[in-house]
Coordinates of N, CA and C in Angstrom, one line a residue:
Chain G
A14 N 122.7 90.7 100.8 CA 122.3 89.6 101.4 C 120.8 89.4 100.8
Q15 N 120.6 88.0 100.5 CA 119.1 87.7 99.9 C 118.2 88.1 101.1
K16 N 117.0 88.6 100.8 CA 115.9 89.0 101.7 C 115.3 87.5 102.1
I17 N 115.1 86.8 100.9 CA 114.4 85.5 101.2 C 115.3 84.4 100.4
T18 N 115.7 83.5 101.4 CA 116.4 82.2 100.9 C 115.7 81.0 100.8
Q19 N 115.5 80.4 99.9 CA 114.9 78.9 99.8 C 116.3 78.0 99.2
T20 N 116.5 77.3 100.0 CA 117.7 76.6 99.6 C 117.5 75.1 98.9
Q21 N 116.4 74.7 99.0 CA 115.9 73.5 98.1 C 115.4 73.7 96.9
P22 N 116.2 73.7 95.7 CA 115.6 73.9 94.4 C 114.6 72.9 94.1
G23 N 114.6 71.5 94.7 CA 113.8 70.7 94.1 C 113.7 69.7 95.3
M24 N 112.4 69.0 95.7 CA 112.1 68.4 96.6 C 111.2 67.1 96.0
F25 N 111.4 65.8 96.6 CA 110.6 64.7 96.3 C 109.8 64.3 97.6
V26 N 108.7 63.9 97.3 CA 107.9 63.4 98.5 C 106.9 62.2 98.1
Q27 N 106.6 61.4 98.9 CA 105.8 60.2 98.7 C 104.3 60.5 99.0
E28 N 103.5 60.2 98.2 CA 102.2 60.6 98.4 C 101.7 60.1 100.0
K29 N 100.8 61.1 100.6 CA 100.5 60.8 101.9 C 101.3 61.1 102.9
E30 N 102.7 61.3 102.7 CA 103.6 61.8 103.5 C 103.8 63.2 103.6
A31 N 104.4 63.8 104.9 CA 104.5 65.2 105.1 C 105.8 65.6 104.4
V32 N 105.9 66.8 104.3 CA 107.1 67.4 103.6 C 107.3 68.9 104.1
T33 N 108.3 69.2 104.4 CA 108.9 70.5 104.8 C 109.8 71.4 104.0
L34 N 109.3 72.6 103.5 CA 110.1 73.3 102.6 C 110.7 74.5 103.2
D35 N 111.8 74.7 103.2 CA 112.6 75.7 103.9 C 112.5 77.0 103.6
C36 N 112.5 78.0 104.4 CA 112.6 79.4 104.0 C 113.3 80.3 105.0
T37 N 114.3 81.0 104.7 CA 114.9 81.9 105.8 C 114.8 83.3 105.4
Y38 N 114.7 84.3 106.2 CA 114.7 85.6 105.7 C 115.5 86.6 106.5
D39 N 115.6 87.7 106.0 CA 116.5 88.8 106.5 C 115.8 90.0 106.5
T40 N 115.6 90.6 107.6 CA 114.8 92.1 107.7 C 115.5 92.6 108.8
S41 N 115.5 93.9 109.0 CA 115.7 94.5 110.3 C 114.5 95.3 110.9
D42 N 113.4 95.0 110.0 CA 112.1 95.7 110.2 C 111.3 94.9 111.4
P43 N 110.9 95.4 112.4 CA 110.4 94.7 113.3 C 108.9 94.0 113.1
S44 N 108.2 94.7 112.0 CA 107.0 94.5 111.3 C 107.0 94.1 110.0
Y45 N 106.7 92.7 109.9 CA 106.8 92.0 108.7 C 106.0 91.0 108.4
G46 N 105.5 90.7 107.4 CA 104.6 89.6 107.1 C 105.3 88.4 106.1
L47 N 105.2 87.3 106.4 CA 105.6 86.0 105.7 C 104.4 85.4 104.8
F48 N 104.6 85.0 103.7 CA 103.5 84.6 102.6 C 104.4 83.1 102.0
W49 N 103.4 82.1 101.9 CA 103.7 81.0 100.9 C 102.8 80.9 99.7
Y50 N 103.4 80.9 98.5 CA 102.5 80.7 97.4 C 102.8 79.4 96.8
K51 N 101.7 78.8 96.1 CA 102.1 77.9 95.2 C 101.8 78.2 93.7
Q52 N 102.9 77.8 93.0 CA 102.7 78.1 91.3 C 102.4 76.7 90.6
P53 N 101.5 76.3 90.3 CA 101.7 74.9 89.3 C 102.1 75.3 88.0
S54 N 102.4 74.3 87.1 CA 102.8 74.3 85.9 C 102.0 75.2 85.0
S55 N 100.6 75.6 85.3 CA 99.9 76.5 84.3 C 100.2 77.9 84.8
G56 N 100.9 78.3 85.7 CA 101.4 79.6 85.9 C 100.9 80.6 87.0
E57 N 99.5 80.1 87.4 CA 98.9 81.1 88.5 C 99.5 81.0 89.8
M58 N 99.8 81.9 90.5 CA 100.3 82.1 92.0 C 99.1 81.8 92.9
I59 N 98.9 80.9 93.5 CA 97.9 80.6 94.6 C 98.3 80.9 95.8
F60 N 97.9 81.9 96.7 CA 98.0 82.0 98.0 C 97.7 80.8 99.0
L61 N 98.7 80.5 99.9 CA 98.5 79.6 100.7 C 98.3 79.6 102.1
I62 N 99.2 80.7 102.5 CA 99.5 80.9 104.1 C 100.1 82.0 104.5
Y63 N 99.7 82.7 105.4 CA 100.4 83.9 106.0 C 100.7 84.0 107.3
Q64 N 101.7 84.6 107.8 CA 102.3 84.4 109.4 C 102.9 85.9 109.4
G65 N 102.5 86.8 110.3 CA 102.6 88.0 110.8 C 103.8 87.9 111.9
S66 N 104.8 89.0 111.9 CA 105.7 88.8 112.9 C 105.5 89.0 114.0
Y67 N 104.3 89.5 114.3 CA 103.8 89.8 115.9 C 102.9 88.5 116.2
D68 N 102.4 87.6 115.3 CA 101.6 86.6 115.5 C 102.5 85.5 116.6
Q69 N 101.4 85.4 117.7 CA 102.0 84.4 118.7 C 102.0 83.0 118.4
Q70 N 101.0 82.7 117.5 CA 101.0 81.1 117.1 C 101.3 81.1 115.8
N71 N 101.9 79.7 115.4 CA 101.9 79.4 113.9 C 101.0 79.3 113.0
A72 N 100.9 80.0 112.0 CA 99.8 79.9 111.2 C 99.3 78.4 110.6
T73 N 98.0 78.3 110.5 CA 97.7 76.8 110.1 C 96.4 77.1 109.0
E74 N 96.3 76.2 108.0 CA 95.5 76.6 107.0 C 95.2 75.0 106.2
G75 N 94.3 74.3 106.8 CA 94.1 73.0 106.4 C 95.4 72.1 106.6
R76 N 95.7 71.5 105.4 CA 97.0 70.8 105.5 C 98.3 71.5 105.6
Y77 N 98.3 72.8 105.5 CA 99.2 73.7 105.2 C 99.5 74.3 106.6
S78 N 100.9 74.3 107.2 CA 101.2 75.0 108.3 C 102.5 75.4 108.3
L79 N 102.6 76.5 109.0 CA 103.8 77.4 108.9 C 104.7 77.2 110.2
N80 N 105.8 76.7 110.2 CA 106.7 76.6 111.3 C 107.8 77.8 111.4
F81 N 107.1 78.8 112.2 CA 107.6 80.2 112.4 C 108.7 80.2 113.6
Q82 N 110.0 80.4 113.2 CA 111.1 80.3 114.2 C 111.6 81.6 114.1
K83 N 111.0 82.7 115.1 CA 111.6 84.3 114.9 C 113.0 84.4 115.1
A84 N 113.6 83.8 115.9 CA 114.7 84.1 116.5 C 115.7 83.5 115.4
R85 N 115.3 82.5 114.8 CA 116.2 81.9 113.8 C 116.0 82.5 112.4
K86 N 114.9 83.6 112.2 CA 114.4 84.1 110.9 C 114.1 83.0 110.0
S87 N 113.3 81.9 110.4 CA 112.9 80.9 109.4 C 111.4 80.8 109.4
A88 N 110.7 80.6 108.4 CA 109.4 80.4 108.1 C 109.1 79.2 107.3
N89 N 109.2 78.0 107.8 CA 109.3 76.9 106.8 C 107.7 76.3 106.7
L90 N 107.4 76.0 105.4 CA 106.1 75.4 105.1 C 106.1 74.0 105.3
V91 N 105.1 73.4 106.0 CA 104.8 72.1 106.3 C 103.7 71.7 105.5
I92 N 103.6 70.5 104.6 CA 102.4 70.1 104.0 C 102.2 68.9 104.5
S93 N 101.1 68.6 105.1 CA 100.9 67.1 105.6 C 100.0 66.5 104.6
A94 N 100.2 65.2 104.7 CA 99.4 64.3 104.0 C 99.5 64.6 102.4
S95 N 100.5 64.5 101.9 CA 100.9 65.3 100.4 C 99.8 64.2 99.5
Q96 N 99.4 65.2 98.4 CA 98.7 64.6 97.4 C 99.4 65.2 96.1
L97 N 99.1 64.1 94.9 CA 99.6 64.3 93.8 C 99.3 65.9 93.3
G98 N 98.3 66.3 93.5 CA 98.1 67.7 93.1 C 98.7 68.9 94.0
D99 N 99.7 68.5 94.8 CA 100.8 69.2 95.4 C 101.9 69.6 94.9
S100 N 102.0 68.7 93.7 CA 103.4 68.9 92.6 C 103.1 70.5 92.2
A101 N 104.1 71.1 92.4 CA 104.2 72.3 91.9 C 105.4 73.1 92.4
M102 N 105.7 74.6 92.0 CA 106.6 75.5 92.5 C 106.1 76.3 93.6
Y103 N 106.8 76.0 94.7 CA 106.5 77.1 96.0 C 107.3 78.2 96.5
F104 N 106.8 79.1 96.6 CA 107.6 80.6 96.7 C 107.2 80.8 98.2
C105 N 108.3 81.4 98.8 CA 108.2 81.7 100.3 C 108.3 83.4 99.9
A106 N 107.8 84.2 100.5 CA 107.8 85.8 100.2 C 107.7 86.5 101.6
M107 N 108.3 87.8 101.5 CA 108.0 88.5 102.5 C 107.5 89.9 102.3
R108 N 106.8 90.7 103.1 CA 106.5 92.1 103.1 C 107.2 92.7 104.3
E109 N 107.7 93.7 104.3 CA 108.3 94.5 105.4 C 107.5 95.7 105.4
G110 N 107.1 95.9 106.8 CA 105.8 96.5 107.3 C 106.2 98.2 106.9
T111 N 107.6 98.6 107.2 CA 107.9 99.9 107.3 C 108.9 100.0 106.4
G112 N 108.9 101.2 105.5 CA 110.3 101.5 104.5 C 110.2 100.5 103.2
G113 N 109.4 99.3 103.2 CA 109.5 98.4 102.1 C 108.2 98.4 101.1
G114 N 107.4 99.4 101.8 CA 106.0 99.6 101.0 C 105.3 98.4 101.2
N115 N 104.4 97.9 100.4 CA 103.4 96.8 100.3 C 103.9 95.7 99.5
K116 N 105.2 95.8 98.7 CA 105.7 94.9 97.8 C 106.1 93.5 98.5
L117 N 105.9 92.5 97.8 CA 106.3 91.4 98.2 C 107.8 91.0 97.5
T118 N 108.5 90.4 98.4 CA 110.1 90.0 97.9 C 110.0 88.5 97.8
F119 N 110.2 87.9 96.9 CA 110.2 86.4 96.8 C 111.6 85.9 96.7
G120 N 111.4 84.6 97.3 CA 112.6 83.6 97.0 C 112.7 83.0 95.6
T121 N 113.6 82.1 95.5 CA 113.7 81.5 94.1 C 112.9 80.4 93.9
G122 N 112.2 79.7 94.9 CA 111.4 78.9 95.0 C 111.9 77.4 95.2
T123 N 111.1 76.5 95.6 CA 111.3 75.0 95.6 C 110.3 74.4 94.5
Q124 N 110.9 73.4 93.6 CA 110.0 72.6 93.0 C 109.6 71.4 93.6
L125 N 108.3 71.1 94.1 CA 107.9 70.0 94.9 C 107.4 69.0 93.9
K126 N 107.8 67.6 94.0 CA 107.1 66.5 93.1 C 106.8 65.5 94.2
V127 N 105.4 65.2 94.0 CA 104.9 64.2 94.9 C 104.7 62.9 94.0
E128 N 105.2 61.9 94.4 CA 105.5 60.5 94.0 C 104.4 59.4 94.5
L129 N 103.9 58.5 93.6 CA 103.1 57.6 94.1 C 103.6 56.6 94.8
Chain V
G13 N 84.6 85.6 86.1 CA 85.2 85.1 87.6 C 85.2 86.2 88.5
A14 N 85.7 85.9 89.7 CA 85.8 86.6 90.8 C 87.4 87.1 90.8
G15 N 88.5 86.3 90.2 CA 89.5 86.4 90.5 C 90.2 87.5 89.8
V16 N 91.6 88.0 89.6 CA 92.3 88.7 89.0 C 92.2 88.2 87.6
S17 N 92.1 89.3 86.6 CA 92.1 88.7 85.4 C 93.1 89.6 84.4
Q18 N 93.8 88.7 83.7 CA 94.9 89.6 82.9 C 94.7 89.0 81.3
S19 N 95.1 89.9 80.4 CA 95.0 89.9 79.1 C 96.1 90.7 78.4
P20 N 96.8 90.1 77.4 CA 96.3 88.9 76.9 C 97.2 87.9 77.7
R21 N 96.9 86.7 77.4 CA 97.4 85.4 78.2 C 99.0 85.2 77.5
Y22 N 99.0 85.4 76.3 CA 100.3 85.4 75.6 C 100.5 86.5 74.7
K23 N 101.7 86.9 74.5 CA 101.8 88.1 73.6 C 103.2 87.8 73.1
V24 N 103.1 87.9 71.8 CA 104.6 87.8 71.1 C 104.9 89.2 70.2
A25 N 105.7 89.8 70.4 CA 106.0 91.0 69.9 C 107.6 91.0 69.3
K26 N 107.6 91.7 68.0 CA 109.2 91.8 67.5 C 109.9 93.1 68.3
R27 N 111.1 92.8 68.6 CA 112.1 93.9 69.3 C 111.7 95.4 68.5
G28 N 111.5 96.3 69.4 CA 111.2 97.6 69.2 C 109.8 98.1 69.2
Q29 N 108.8 97.1 69.3 CA 107.5 97.3 69.3 C 107.0 97.5 70.5
D30 N 105.8 98.3 70.7 CA 105.2 98.8 72.0 C 104.3 97.7 72.3
V31 N 103.9 97.5 73.6 CA 102.9 96.4 74.0 C 102.4 97.0 75.2
A32 N 101.1 96.5 75.2 CA 100.2 96.9 76.5 C 99.4 95.8 77.2
L33 N 99.8 95.6 78.3 CA 99.4 94.6 79.2 C 98.0 94.9 80.2
R34 N 97.0 94.2 80.2 CA 95.8 94.7 80.8 C 95.7 93.8 82.2
C35 N 95.3 94.4 83.2 CA 94.9 93.8 84.6 C 93.7 94.3 85.2
D36 N 92.8 93.3 85.4 CA 91.4 93.8 86.0 C 91.3 93.0 87.3
P37 N 91.6 93.9 88.3 CA 91.7 93.3 89.8 C 90.2 92.7 90.4
I38 N 90.6 92.2 91.3 CA 89.2 91.7 92.3 C 88.2 92.9 92.4
S39 N 87.3 93.1 92.4 CA 86.4 94.1 92.5 C 86.4 94.4 93.9
G40 N 86.7 95.8 94.0 CA 86.7 96.6 95.4 C 88.0 96.3 96.0
H41 N 89.2 95.7 95.3 CA 90.5 95.8 95.9 C 91.2 97.0 95.6
V42 N 91.5 97.4 96.7 CA 92.4 98.9 96.6 C 93.6 99.1 96.1
S43 N 94.4 97.7 96.4 CA 95.8 97.6 96.1 C 96.0 97.0 94.9
L44 N 96.9 97.3 94.1 CA 97.3 96.6 92.7 C 98.7 96.6 92.6
F45 N 99.2 95.5 92.3 CA 100.7 95.4 92.1 C 101.0 94.7 90.7
W46 N 102.2 95.0 90.2 CA 102.6 94.4 88.9 C 104.0 94.0 89.3
Y47 N 104.4 92.6 88.8 CA 105.4 91.9 88.9 C 105.9 91.2 87.8
Q48 N 107.2 91.2 87.6 CA 107.9 90.4 86.5 C 108.6 89.1 86.8
Q49 N 108.3 88.1 86.2 CA 108.7 86.9 86.5 C 109.7 86.3 85.5
A50 N 111.0 86.2 85.6 CA 111.6 85.5 84.6 C 111.7 84.0 84.8
L51 N 112.2 83.4 83.7 CA 112.0 82.0 83.7 C 112.8 81.4 84.8
G52 N 112.2 80.4 85.7 CA 113.1 79.9 86.7 C 113.2 80.6 87.9
Q53 N 112.6 81.8 88.0 CA 113.0 82.7 89.1 C 111.7 83.0 89.8
G54 N 111.8 83.7 90.8 CA 110.8 84.2 91.5 C 110.1 85.5 91.0
P55 N 108.9 86.1 91.3 CA 108.7 87.2 90.9 C 109.2 88.5 91.2
E56 N 109.6 89.6 90.7 CA 110.1 90.8 91.1 C 109.1 91.8 90.7
F57 N 109.0 92.7 92.1 CA 108.2 93.7 91.9 C 108.5 94.8 91.0
L58 N 107.4 95.4 90.5 CA 107.7 96.6 89.5 C 107.0 97.6 90.0
T59 N 105.8 97.7 90.2 CA 105.2 98.6 90.8 C 103.8 98.6 91.6
Y60 N 103.5 99.6 92.2 CA 102.3 99.4 93.1 C 101.3 100.5 93.2
F61 N 100.2 100.2 93.0 CA 99.1 101.3 93.1 C 98.0 101.2 94.4
Q62 N 97.6 102.1 94.7 CA 96.8 102.4 95.8 C 95.7 103.1 95.2
N63 N 94.4 102.5 95.0 CA 93.3 103.2 94.1 C 94.0 103.6 92.9
E64 N 94.1 104.9 92.4 CA 94.6 105.5 91.1 C 96.0 105.9 91.3
A65 N 96.5 106.2 92.5 CA 97.8 106.5 92.9 C 98.6 105.5 92.6
Q66 N 99.9 105.9 92.0 CA 101.1 105.1 92.0 C 101.8 105.4 92.7
L67 N 101.9 104.7 94.2 CA 102.8 105.0 95.4 C 104.2 104.5 95.2
D68 N 104.5 103.5 94.3 CA 105.8 102.8 94.3 C 106.1 102.5 92.9
K69 N 107.1 103.0 92.2 CA 107.4 102.4 90.9 C 108.8 102.2 90.9
S70 N 109.5 102.0 92.1 CA 110.8 101.7 92.3 C 111.5 100.4 91.5
G71 N 110.6 99.4 91.0 CA 111.0 98.3 90.5 C 110.8 98.3 88.9
L72 N 110.2 99.3 88.5 CA 110.4 99.6 87.0 C 111.8 99.5 86.4
P73 N 112.3 98.8 85.5 CA 113.6 98.5 85.2 C 114.0 99.8 84.1
S74 N 113.5 100.3 83.5 CA 113.7 101.6 82.9 C 112.6 102.6 82.7
D75 N 112.9 103.5 81.9 CA 111.8 104.5 81.5 C 110.9 104.0 80.3
R76 N 111.3 102.8 79.8 CA 110.5 102.4 78.8 C 109.2 101.7 79.4
F77 N 109.3 101.5 80.5 CA 108.0 100.7 81.3 C 107.2 102.0 81.8
F78 N 106.0 101.6 81.6 CA 105.1 102.7 82.2 C 103.9 102.0 82.7
A79 N 103.1 102.2 84.1 CA 102.0 101.7 84.3 C 100.9 102.8 84.7
E80 N 99.5 102.6 84.7 CA 98.7 103.5 85.0 C 97.6 102.7 85.4
R81 N 96.6 103.3 86.3 CA 95.3 102.8 86.8 C 94.5 104.0 86.9
P82 N 93.9 104.7 86.1 CA 93.3 106.0 85.9 C 92.2 106.1 86.7
E83 N 91.2 105.1 86.7 CA 90.0 105.2 87.6 C 90.1 104.3 88.7
G84 N 91.3 103.8 89.3 CA 91.4 103.0 90.4 C 90.9 101.6 90.4
S85 N 90.9 101.0 89.2 CA 90.3 99.7 88.9 C 91.2 99.0 87.9
V86 N 90.9 99.1 86.5 CA 91.7 98.2 85.8 C 93.2 99.1 85.4
S87 N 94.1 98.3 85.3 CA 95.4 98.9 85.1 C 96.1 98.3 84.0
T88 N 96.8 99.2 83.2 CA 97.7 98.7 81.9 C 99.1 98.8 82.2
L89 N 99.9 98.0 82.0 CA 101.1 98.0 81.9 C 101.8 98.2 80.6
K90 N 102.3 99.4 80.3 CA 102.8 99.4 78.9 C 104.5 99.5 78.8
I91 N 105.0 98.6 77.8 CA 106.5 98.5 77.5 C 106.6 99.4 76.2
Q92 N 107.4 100.4 76.1 CA 107.9 100.8 74.8 C 109.1 100.2 74.2
R93 N 109.2 100.3 73.0 CA 110.5 99.7 72.4 C 111.1 98.7 72.9
T94 N 110.3 97.5 72.9 CA 110.5 96.3 73.7 C 111.9 95.8 73.3
Q95 N 112.6 95.1 74.3 CA 114.0 94.4 74.0 C 113.8 92.9 74.5
Q96 N 114.8 92.3 73.9 CA 114.7 90.7 74.2 C 114.8 90.4 75.8
E97 N 115.3 91.3 76.4 CA 115.5 91.1 77.9 C 114.1 91.1 78.6
D98 N 112.9 91.8 78.2 CA 111.8 92.1 78.5 C 111.1 90.7 78.4
S99 N 111.5 89.8 77.7 CA 110.8 88.3 77.6 C 110.7 87.9 79.2
A100 N 109.5 87.7 79.5 CA 108.9 87.1 81.0 C 107.5 86.9 81.0
V101 N 107.1 86.6 82.3 CA 105.7 86.6 82.6 C 105.4 87.8 83.5
Y102 N 104.5 88.5 83.0 CA 103.9 89.7 83.8 C 102.7 89.4 84.6
L103 N 103.1 89.5 85.9 CA 101.9 89.0 87.0 C 101.4 90.3 87.5
C104 N 100.2 90.1 87.8 CA 99.3 91.4 88.4 C 98.8 90.7 89.5
A105 N 98.6 91.4 90.8 CA 98.0 91.0 91.8 C 97.3 92.2 92.6
S106 N 96.3 91.9 93.5 CA 95.4 93.1 94.0 C 95.4 92.2 95.4
S107 N 94.9 93.1 96.3 CA 94.6 93.0 97.7 C 93.7 94.0 98.3
L108 N 92.8 93.4 99.2 CA 91.6 94.4 99.7 C 92.1 95.7 100.3
G109 N 93.1 95.5 101.0 CA 93.6 96.6 101.9 C 95.1 96.8 101.4
T110 N 95.7 97.5 102.3 CA 97.1 97.9 102.1 C 98.0 96.5 102.7
M111 N 97.5 95.8 103.5 CA 98.4 94.7 104.2 C 98.1 93.4 103.7
G112 N 96.7 93.1 103.4 CA 96.2 91.9 103.2 C 97.0 91.1 102.3
P113 N 96.7 89.5 101.9 CA 97.3 88.9 101.1 C 97.1 89.2 99.8
Q114 N 98.0 89.3 98.8 CA 97.9 89.5 97.3 C 97.4 88.3 96.5
H115 N 96.4 88.7 96.0 CA 95.8 87.3 94.9 C 96.2 88.0 93.5
F116 N 96.8 86.7 92.8 CA 97.5 86.9 91.7 C 96.7 86.4 90.5
G117 N 96.9 87.0 89.3 CA 96.1 86.6 88.0 C 97.2 85.7 87.5
D118 N 96.7 85.1 86.3 CA 97.4 83.8 85.7 C 98.7 84.5 84.9
G119 N 98.7 85.8 84.7 CA 100.0 86.4 84.1 C 99.8 86.5 82.4
T120 N 100.6 87.4 82.0 CA 100.7 87.4 80.6 C 102.3 87.2 80.3
R121 N 102.2 86.2 79.3 CA 103.7 85.6 79.0 C 103.9 86.4 77.7
L122 N 105.1 87.3 77.9 CA 105.5 88.0 76.8 C 106.7 87.4 76.3
S123 N 107.0 87.4 75.0 CA 108.0 87.0 74.3 C 108.3 87.8 73.3
I124 N 109.5 88.3 73.3 CA 110.1 89.5 72.3 C 111.1 88.7 71.6
L125 N 111.0 88.8 70.1 CA 111.5 88.1 69.0 C 112.6 89.2 68.4

């Protein structure tokens, strides 16, 4: 089974609208962390937001928020007030707290295109 | 700059040649990671260092791949006898501690002809 699943290969959103990028995960480890990264066409991976498995509240970071539903094993990224500069590939990733070391396991990504 | 620095940015090599990719992490970052990203895919883990100790090399695809971080700072990923399937972007990341977010460099795009 895939550890990280991103089911949306591509998404379009109008400028200034909100968009949700889906991510589901699979782990039996009670301690884990979930990350979202942005990768523009230039190639660098930019850290956006982090959610720990024991965090009681959903993480927020500026226009980014993480809709964490532990029972459903989902960690969707919500981008509010989309901007043209948000057009990029977005990756969801997981670090498992024990047994998985500190490595990140990434999904296949979602290509987001923000339109005027 | 203050970020993770990787060099070269692009590398073209003929099949069978050896290549060396360099990563200079953020100053003071204990943990260093190498990932391989094939075209259209997410990055895949190769190896992990904590200071100079290589604690996990389970992702290295073959014994042609070798990584080192002798002084706990700069790291080098070496690929011997390169093959076409080694063509990918190689990303280096570092983190302050063992559990913090990983900060990535711009990557080295390796093309094997």
